[in-house]
């Protein structure tokens, strides 16, 4: 294995527990369209961009809507989601995150975020962890969203590391696929549904032993 020089983290579901807020907001949207939507269907949306998520919900219900309704559903989903995370703070970081960021920094590992979310910077600021990251690639900065590897390839390029020298931490099937397609080590975390797709898997980041890998 090449020496590990960098870590790229997904945001929602890896650093912070906002994945549940996305679920509740999408469920409300799906129900408003008369489409059944449970945790099972939500798995298909994890890591997926806002636009592609709504497309998937419509496909689930075999439903077609006009462009204006599509756009207004995106706006109302995001407003509801943002309202639900308005009190987000460092206490919402997932277990082991802060310790891992500190330990990685201490060892000189470069850190970045690779997220599909257009709200990533806002959330990282609320969590007070933005300063840990040398690069943040979010949903505003990619042409092809996950499962395409662009978000992580852009992150590695910005950090001047080869994908083989970089771990990607992900909780979503689309993100694991993106990491693998880009030639990264795909570290699955916090979602048993992706445990076999990931190269290595941990229930949460407290289980990740940095001294073994870096
Ligand atoms: C991903 C989440 O990080 O971002 C998805 O896993 C979400 O659930 C996507 O839909 C887009 O997020 P946002 O904040 O731009 O609507
Ligand atoms: Mg995620």
PDB file of C-alpha atoms and ligand atoms in Angstrom:
ATOM      1  CA  UNK A   1       0.000   0.000   0.000  1.00  0.00           C
ATOM      2  CA  UNK A   2       1.269   3.516  -0.861  1.00  0.00           C
ATOM      3  CA  UNK A   3       2.055   5.776   2.072  1.00  0.00           C
ATOM      4  CA  UNK A   4      -1.135   7.549   3.144  1.00  0.00           C
ATOM      5  CA  UNK A   5      -0.771  11.303   2.740  1.00  0.00           C
ATOM      6  CA  UNK A   6      -4.368  12.514   2.821  1.00  0.00           C
ATOM      7  CA  UNK A   7      -7.898  11.847   4.052  1.00  0.00           C
ATOM      8  CA  UNK A   8     -10.982  12.996   2.165  1.00  0.00           C
ATOM      9  CA  UNK A   9     -14.178  12.973   4.210  1.00  0.00           C
ATOM     10  CA  UNK A  10     -17.748  12.885   3.055  1.00  0.00           C
ATOM     11  CA  UNK A  11     -19.809  15.270   5.214  1.00  0.00           C
ATOM     12  CA  UNK A  12     -23.396  14.105   5.832  1.00  0.00           C
ATOM     13  CA  UNK A  13     -23.359  10.808   7.739  1.00  0.00           C
ATOM     14  CA  UNK A  14     -19.581  10.712   8.203  1.00  0.00           C
ATOM     15  CA  UNK A  15     -18.664  13.913  10.046  1.00  0.00           C
ATOM     16  CA  UNK A  16     -22.136  14.903  11.198  1.00  0.00           C
ATOM     17  CA  UNK A  17     -25.505  13.289  11.799  1.00  0.00           C
ATOM     18  CA  UNK A  18     -27.367  15.381   9.190  1.00  0.00           C
ATOM     19  CA  UNK A  19     -28.209  12.350   7.035  1.00  0.00           C
ATOM     20  CA  UNK A  20     -31.315  11.831   9.163  1.00  0.00           C
ATOM     21  CA  UNK A  21     -32.408  15.435   8.549  1.00  0.00           C
ATOM     22  CA  UNK A  22     -32.087  14.884   4.794  1.00  0.00           C
ATOM     23  CA  UNK A  23     -34.216  11.744   5.156  1.00  0.00           C
ATOM     24  CA  UNK A  24     -37.009  13.517   7.033  1.00  0.00           C
ATOM     25  CA  UNK A  25     -36.994  16.398   4.530  1.00  0.00           C
ATOM     26  CA  UNK A  26     -37.118  14.049   1.515  1.00  0.00           C
ATOM     27  CA  UNK A  27     -39.812  11.931   3.142  1.00  0.00           C
ATOM     28  CA  UNK A  28     -41.984  15.025   3.571  1.00  0.00           C
ATOM     29  CA  UNK A  29     -41.382  15.907  -0.075  1.00  0.00           C
ATOM     30  CA  UNK A  30     -42.167  12.366  -1.290  1.00  0.00           C
ATOM     31  CA  UNK A  31     -45.340  12.178   0.790  1.00  0.00           C
ATOM     32  CA  UNK A  32     -46.506  15.511  -0.642  1.00  0.00           C
ATOM     33  CA  UNK A  33     -46.347  13.778  -4.033  1.00  0.00           C
ATOM     34  CA  UNK A  34     -48.163  10.693  -2.726  1.00  0.00           C
ATOM     35  CA  UNK A  35     -45.009   8.558  -2.966  1.00  0.00           C
ATOM     36  CA  UNK A  36     -44.146   6.055  -0.217  1.00  0.00           C
ATOM     37  CA  UNK A  37     -40.716   6.757   1.230  1.00  0.00           C
ATOM     38  CA  UNK A  38     -39.023   4.914   4.096  1.00  0.00           C
ATOM     39  CA  UNK A  39     -35.429   4.419   5.288  1.00  0.00           C
ATOM     40  CA  UNK A  40     -35.159   1.690   2.653  1.00  0.00           C
ATOM     41  CA  UNK A  41     -35.839   4.054  -0.265  1.00  0.00           C
ATOM     42  CA  UNK A  42     -33.668   6.700   1.403  1.00  0.00           C
ATOM     43  CA  UNK A  43     -30.608   4.453   1.004  1.00  0.00           C
ATOM     44  CA  UNK A  44     -30.814   5.179  -2.739  1.00  0.00           C
ATOM     45  CA  UNK A  45     -30.493   8.901  -2.041  1.00  0.00           C
ATOM     46  CA  UNK A  46     -27.574   8.949   0.379  1.00  0.00           C
ATOM     47  CA  UNK A  47     -24.661  10.876  -1.088  1.00  0.00           C
ATOM     48  CA  UNK A  48     -26.733  11.796  -4.128  1.00  0.00           C
ATOM     49  CA  UNK A  49     -27.104  15.450  -5.203  1.00  0.00           C
ATOM     50  CA  UNK A  50     -30.290  17.377  -4.450  1.00  0.00           C
ATOM     51  CA  UNK A  51     -31.471  17.329  -8.079  1.00  0.00           C
ATOM     52  CA  UNK A  52     -30.707  13.642  -8.585  1.00  0.00           C
ATOM     53  CA  UNK A  53     -32.420  12.824  -5.280  1.00  0.00           C
ATOM     54  CA  UNK A  54     -35.686  14.360  -6.435  1.00  0.00           C
ATOM     55  CA  UNK A  55     -35.364  12.567  -9.781  1.00  0.00           C
ATOM     56  CA  UNK A  56     -34.991   9.274  -7.910  1.00  0.00           C
ATOM     57  CA  UNK A  57     -38.051   9.975  -5.749  1.00  0.00           C
ATOM     58  CA  UNK A  58     -40.115  10.700  -8.860  1.00  0.00           C
ATOM     59  CA  UNK A  59     -38.847   7.490 -10.476  1.00  0.00           C
ATOM     60  CA  UNK A  60     -39.820   5.545  -7.338  1.00  0.00           C
ATOM     61  CA  UNK A  61     -43.390   6.806  -7.713  1.00  0.00           C
ATOM     62  CA  UNK A  62     -43.366   6.648 -11.539  1.00  0.00           C
ATOM     63  CA  UNK A  63     -44.400  10.284 -11.394  1.00  0.00           C
ATOM     64  CA  UNK A  64     -43.765  13.179 -13.778  1.00  0.00           C
ATOM     65  CA  UNK A  65     -43.990  16.838 -12.794  1.00  0.00           C
ATOM     66  CA  UNK A  66     -43.344  20.064 -14.682  1.00  0.00           C
ATOM     67  CA  UNK A  67     -40.090  21.976 -14.334  1.00  0.00           C
ATOM     68  CA  UNK A  68     -41.562  24.759 -12.179  1.00  0.00           C
ATOM     69  CA  UNK A  69     -42.959  22.241  -9.658  1.00  0.00           C
ATOM     70  CA  UNK A  70     -39.614  20.394  -9.694  1.00  0.00           C
ATOM     71  CA  UNK A  71     -37.726  23.610  -8.879  1.00  0.00           C
ATOM     72  CA  UNK A  72     -40.156  24.629  -6.146  1.00  0.00           C
ATOM     73  CA  UNK A  73     -39.903  21.194  -4.489  1.00  0.00           C
ATOM     74  CA  UNK A  74     -36.102  21.566  -4.432  1.00  0.00           C
ATOM     75  CA  UNK A  75     -36.451  24.951  -2.757  1.00  0.00           C
ATOM     76  CA  UNK A  76     -38.974  23.797  -0.157  1.00  0.00           C
ATOM     77  CA  UNK A  77     -36.971  20.639   0.617  1.00  0.00           C
ATOM     78  CA  UNK A  78     -33.869  22.730   1.233  1.00  0.00           C
ATOM     79  CA  UNK A  79     -35.741  25.315   3.334  1.00  0.00           C
ATOM     80  CA  UNK A  80     -37.217  22.569   5.504  1.00  0.00           C
ATOM     81  CA  UNK A  81     -33.804  20.874   5.797  1.00  0.00           C
ATOM     82  CA  UNK A  82     -31.994  24.106   6.735  1.00  0.00           C
ATOM     83  CA  UNK A  83     -34.669  24.914   9.309  1.00  0.00           C
ATOM     84  CA  UNK A  84     -34.148  21.470  10.854  1.00  0.00           C
ATOM     85  CA  UNK A  85     -30.380  22.016  11.255  1.00  0.00           C
ATOM     86  CA  UNK A  86     -30.443  25.604  12.431  1.00  0.00           C
ATOM     87  CA  UNK A  87     -29.229  24.621  15.906  1.00  0.00           C
ATOM     88  CA  UNK A  88     -26.389  22.433  14.622  1.00  0.00           C
ATOM     89  CA  UNK A  89     -23.226  22.762  16.688  1.00  0.00           C
ATOM     90  CA  UNK A  90     -20.012  20.900  17.437  1.00  0.00           C
ATOM     91  CA  UNK A  91     -22.019  18.544  19.681  1.00  0.00           C
ATOM     92  CA  UNK A  92     -23.535  17.062  16.514  1.00  0.00           C
ATOM     93  CA  UNK A  93     -20.196  15.756  15.251  1.00  0.00           C
ATOM     94  CA  UNK A  94     -20.317  11.976  14.997  1.00  0.00           C
ATOM     95  CA  UNK A  95     -18.290   9.859  17.478  1.00  0.00           C
ATOM     96  CA  UNK A  96     -14.537   9.915  16.950  1.00  0.00           C
ATOM     97  CA  UNK A  97     -14.514  12.743  14.401  1.00  0.00           C
ATOM     98  CA  UNK A  98     -12.738  15.395  16.439  1.00  0.00           C
ATOM     99  CA  UNK A  99     -10.132  12.978  17.801  1.00  0.00           C
ATOM    100  CA  UNK A 100      -9.375  11.640  14.332  1.00  0.00           C
ATOM    101  CA  UNK A 101      -9.066  15.130  12.823  1.00  0.00           C
ATOM    102  CA  UNK A 102      -6.714  16.205  15.595  1.00  0.00           C
ATOM    103  CA  UNK A 103      -4.591  13.061  15.410  1.00  0.00           C
ATOM    104  CA  UNK A 104      -4.387  13.215  11.600  1.00  0.00           C
ATOM    105  CA  UNK A 105      -3.316  16.858  11.745  1.00  0.00           C
ATOM    106  CA  UNK A 106      -0.682  16.000  14.331  1.00  0.00           C
ATOM    107  CA  UNK A 107       0.734  13.360  11.977  1.00  0.00           C
ATOM    108  CA  UNK A 108       0.808  15.766   9.025  1.00  0.00           C
ATOM    109  CA  UNK A 109      -1.950  14.065   7.065  1.00  0.00           C
ATOM    110  CA  UNK A 110      -3.681  16.456   4.672  1.00  0.00           C
ATOM    111  CA  UNK A 111      -7.425  16.770   5.206  1.00  0.00           C
ATOM    112  CA  UNK A 112     -10.239  17.553   2.804  1.00  0.00           C
ATOM    113  CA  UNK A 113     -13.995  17.295   2.428  1.00  0.00           C
ATOM    114  CA  UNK A 114     -15.704  15.810  -0.636  1.00  0.00           C
ATOM    115  CA  UNK A 115     -19.456  16.292  -0.333  1.00  0.00           C
ATOM    116  CA  UNK A 116     -22.448  16.376  -2.675  1.00  0.00           C
ATOM    117  CA  UNK A 117     -24.076  18.995  -0.481  1.00  0.00           C
ATOM    118  CA  UNK A 118     -24.369  22.613  -1.547  1.00  0.00           C
ATOM    119  CA  UNK A 119     -24.710  23.448   2.156  1.00  0.00           C
ATOM    120  CA  UNK A 120     -21.320  21.970   3.086  1.00  0.00           C
ATOM    121  CA  UNK A 121     -19.459  25.202   3.935  1.00  0.00           C
ATOM    122  CA  UNK A 122     -22.360  26.489   6.023  1.00  0.00           C
ATOM    123  CA  UNK A 123     -22.471  23.206   7.971  1.00  0.00           C
ATOM    124  CA  UNK A 124     -18.693  22.995   8.481  1.00  0.00           C
ATOM    125  CA  UNK A 125     -18.764  26.516   9.900  1.00  0.00           C
ATOM    126  CA  UNK A 126     -21.583  25.629  12.281  1.00  0.00           C
ATOM    127  CA  UNK A 127     -19.589  22.582  13.409  1.00  0.00           C
ATOM    128  CA  UNK A 128     -16.510  24.792  13.895  1.00  0.00           C
ATOM    129  CA  UNK A 129     -14.249  22.389  12.016  1.00  0.00           C
ATOM    130  CA  UNK A 130     -13.724  24.256   8.735  1.00  0.00           C
ATOM    131  CA  UNK A 131     -10.164  25.224   9.690  1.00  0.00           C
ATOM    132  CA  UNK A 132      -9.068  21.563   9.741  1.00  0.00           C
ATOM    133  CA  UNK A 133      -9.521  21.202   6.000  1.00  0.00           C
ATOM    134  CA  UNK A 134      -7.111  22.361   3.306  1.00  0.00           C
ATOM    135  CA  UNK A 135      -9.777  21.847   0.673  1.00  0.00           C
ATOM    136  CA  UNK A 136     -13.561  21.568   0.582  1.00  0.00           C
ATOM    137  CA  UNK A 137     -15.113  20.295  -2.646  1.00  0.00           C
ATOM    138  CA  UNK A 138     -18.897  20.467  -2.427  1.00  0.00           C
ATOM    139  CA  UNK A 139     -21.996  20.187  -4.576  1.00  0.00           C
ATOM    140  CA  UNK A 140     -21.335  23.645  -6.027  1.00  0.00           C
ATOM    141  CA  UNK A 141     -17.965  22.617  -7.429  1.00  0.00           C
ATOM    142  CA  UNK A 142     -18.611  19.488  -9.484  1.00  0.00           C
ATOM    143  CA  UNK A 143     -20.106  18.761 -12.886  1.00  0.00           C
ATOM    144  CA  UNK A 144     -20.687  15.051 -12.304  1.00  0.00           C
ATOM    145  CA  UNK A 145     -21.965  14.204  -8.811  1.00  0.00           C
ATOM    146  CA  UNK A 146     -21.329  10.933  -6.923  1.00  0.00           C
ATOM    147  CA  UNK A 147     -21.185   8.064  -7.880  1.00  0.00           C
ATOM    148  CA  UNK A 148     -18.879   9.791 -10.380  1.00  0.00           C
ATOM    149  CA  UNK A 149     -15.425  10.202  -8.760  1.00  0.00           C
ATOM    150  CA  UNK A 150     -15.016  13.887  -9.752  1.00  0.00           C
ATOM    151  CA  UNK A 151     -15.548  15.291  -6.248  1.00  0.00           C
ATOM    152  CA  UNK A 152     -12.777  13.132  -4.792  1.00  0.00           C
ATOM    153  CA  UNK A 153     -10.448  13.469  -7.787  1.00  0.00           C
ATOM    154  CA  UNK A 154     -10.742  17.268  -7.515  1.00  0.00           C
ATOM    155  CA  UNK A 155      -9.985  16.992  -3.797  1.00  0.00           C
ATOM    156  CA  UNK A 156      -6.891  14.860  -4.361  1.00  0.00           C
ATOM    157  CA  UNK A 157      -5.678  17.183  -7.090  1.00  0.00           C
ATOM    158  CA  UNK A 158      -6.091  20.216  -4.832  1.00  0.00           C
ATOM    159  CA  UNK A 159      -4.120  18.452  -2.096  1.00  0.00           C
ATOM    160  CA  UNK A 160      -1.501  17.379  -4.684  1.00  0.00           C
ATOM    161  CA  UNK A 161      -1.766  13.694  -3.774  1.00  0.00           C
ATOM    162  CA  UNK A 162      -2.397  10.640  -5.900  1.00  0.00           C
ATOM    163  CA  UNK A 163      -5.673   8.775  -5.172  1.00  0.00           C
ATOM    164  CA  UNK A 164      -3.586   5.743  -4.156  1.00  0.00           C
ATOM    165  CA  UNK A 165      -2.158   7.875  -1.315  1.00  0.00           C
ATOM    166  CA  UNK A 166      -5.562   8.940  -0.047  1.00  0.00           C
ATOM    167  CA  UNK A 167      -8.358   7.417   2.043  1.00  0.00           C
ATOM    168  CA  UNK A 168     -11.971   8.388   1.357  1.00  0.00           C
ATOM    169  CA  UNK A 169     -14.387   8.108   4.298  1.00  0.00           C
ATOM    170  CA  UNK A 170     -17.965   7.469   3.201  1.00  0.00           C
ATOM    171  CA  UNK A 171     -21.344   6.328   4.558  1.00  0.00           C
ATOM    172  CA  UNK A 172     -23.173   6.037   1.222  1.00  0.00           C
ATOM    173  CA  UNK A 173     -23.182   3.469  -1.566  1.00  0.00           C
ATOM    174  CA  UNK A 174     -22.839   6.274  -4.146  1.00  0.00           C
ATOM    175  CA  UNK A 175     -19.793   7.611  -2.290  1.00  0.00           C
ATOM    176  CA  UNK A 176     -18.102   4.229  -1.965  1.00  0.00           C
ATOM    177  CA  UNK A 177     -18.639   3.724  -5.709  1.00  0.00           C
ATOM    178  CA  UNK A 178     -17.164   7.174  -6.395  1.00  0.00           C
ATOM    179  CA  UNK A 179     -14.110   6.468  -4.231  1.00  0.00           C
ATOM    180  CA  UNK A 180     -13.452   3.119  -5.876  1.00  0.00           C
ATOM    181  CA  UNK A 181     -13.952   4.513  -9.377  1.00  0.00           C
ATOM    182  CA  UNK A 182     -11.342   7.162  -8.563  1.00  0.00           C
ATOM    183  CA  UNK A 183      -8.773   4.659  -7.315  1.00  0.00           C
ATOM    184  CA  UNK A 184      -9.024   5.633  -3.638  1.00  0.00           C
ATOM    185  CA  UNK A 185      -9.122   3.362  -0.604  1.00  0.00           C
ATOM    186  CA  UNK A 186     -12.844   3.392   0.275  1.00  0.00           C
ATOM    187  CA  UNK A 187     -13.376   3.473   4.028  1.00  0.00           C
ATOM    188  CA  UNK A 188     -17.004   2.754   4.904  1.00  0.00           C
ATOM    189  CA  UNK A 189     -18.356   4.181   8.145  1.00  0.00           C
ATOM    190  CA  UNK A 190     -21.618   4.200  10.061  1.00  0.00           C
ATOM    191  CA  UNK A 191     -23.873   2.388   7.603  1.00  0.00           C
ATOM    192  CA  UNK A 192     -23.953  -1.455   7.677  1.00  0.00           C
ATOM    193  CA  UNK A 193     -25.556  -1.461   4.209  1.00  0.00           C
ATOM    194  CA  UNK A 194     -22.212  -0.496   2.666  1.00  0.00           C
ATOM    195  CA  UNK A 195     -19.956  -2.719   4.778  1.00  0.00           C
ATOM    196  CA  UNK A 196     -19.290  -5.243   2.017  1.00  0.00           C
ATOM    197  CA  UNK A 197     -18.910  -2.651  -0.760  1.00  0.00           C
ATOM    198  CA  UNK A 198     -16.270  -0.703   1.194  1.00  0.00           C
ATOM    199  CA  UNK A 199     -12.588  -1.735   1.227  1.00  0.00           C
ATOM    200  CA  UNK A 200     -12.649  -1.511   5.030  1.00  0.00           C
ATOM    201  CA  UNK A 201     -15.593  -0.751   7.297  1.00  0.00           C
ATOM    202  CA  UNK A 202     -16.086   0.750  10.775  1.00  0.00           C
ATOM    203  CA  UNK A 203     -19.234   1.276  12.812  1.00  0.00           C
ATOM    204  CA  UNK A 204     -17.946   4.718  13.701  1.00  0.00           C
ATOM    205  CA  UNK A 205     -14.683   6.645  13.575  1.00  0.00           C
ATOM    206  CA  UNK A 206     -13.698   5.724  17.145  1.00  0.00           C
ATOM    207  CA  UNK A 207     -12.883   2.280  15.670  1.00  0.00           C
ATOM    208  CA  UNK A 208     -10.472   3.675  13.078  1.00  0.00           C
ATOM    209  CA  UNK A 209      -6.896   3.230  14.350  1.00  0.00           C
ATOM    210  CA  UNK A 210      -4.741   5.789  12.608  1.00  0.00           C
ATOM    211  CA  UNK A 211      -1.465   4.234  13.753  1.00  0.00           C
ATOM    212  CA  UNK A 212      -2.234   1.095  11.715  1.00  0.00           C
ATOM    213  CA  UNK A 213      -2.626   2.950   8.445  1.00  0.00           C
ATOM    214  CA  UNK A 214      -0.488   6.084   8.559  1.00  0.00           C
TER     215      UNK A 214
HETATM  216  C1  LIG B   1     -25.254  14.553   0.453  1.00  0.00           C
HETATM  217  C2  LIG B   1     -26.316  13.840   1.270  1.00  0.00           C
HETATM  218  O1  LIG B   1     -24.127  14.764   1.258  1.00  0.00           O
HETATM  219  O2  LIG B   1     -25.723  15.805  -0.018  1.00  0.00           O
HETATM  220  C3  LIG B   1     -27.613  13.758   0.494  1.00  0.00           C
HETATM  221  O3  LIG B   1     -25.851  12.544   1.559  1.00  0.00           O
HETATM  222  C4  LIG B   1     -28.034  15.143   0.039  1.00  0.00           C
HETATM  223  O4  LIG B   1     -28.596  13.196   1.329  1.00  0.00           O
HETATM  224  C5  LIG B   1     -26.907  15.748  -0.800  1.00  0.00           C
HETATM  225  O5  LIG B   1     -29.210  15.075  -0.745  1.00  0.00           O
HETATM  226  C6  LIG B   1     -27.220  17.146  -1.306  1.00  0.00           C
HETATM  227  O6  LIG B   1     -27.291  17.998  -0.193  1.00  0.00           O
HETATM  228  P1  LIG B   1     -27.811  19.483  -0.213  1.00  0.00           P
HETATM  229  O7  LIG B   1     -27.457  19.994   1.156  1.00  0.00           O
HETATM  230  O8  LIG B   1     -27.067  20.207  -1.301  1.00  0.00           O
HETATM  231  O9  LIG B   1     -29.266  19.454  -0.483  1.00  0.00           O
HETATM  232 MG1  LIG B   2     -22.811  10.825   3.346  1.00  0.00          MG
END
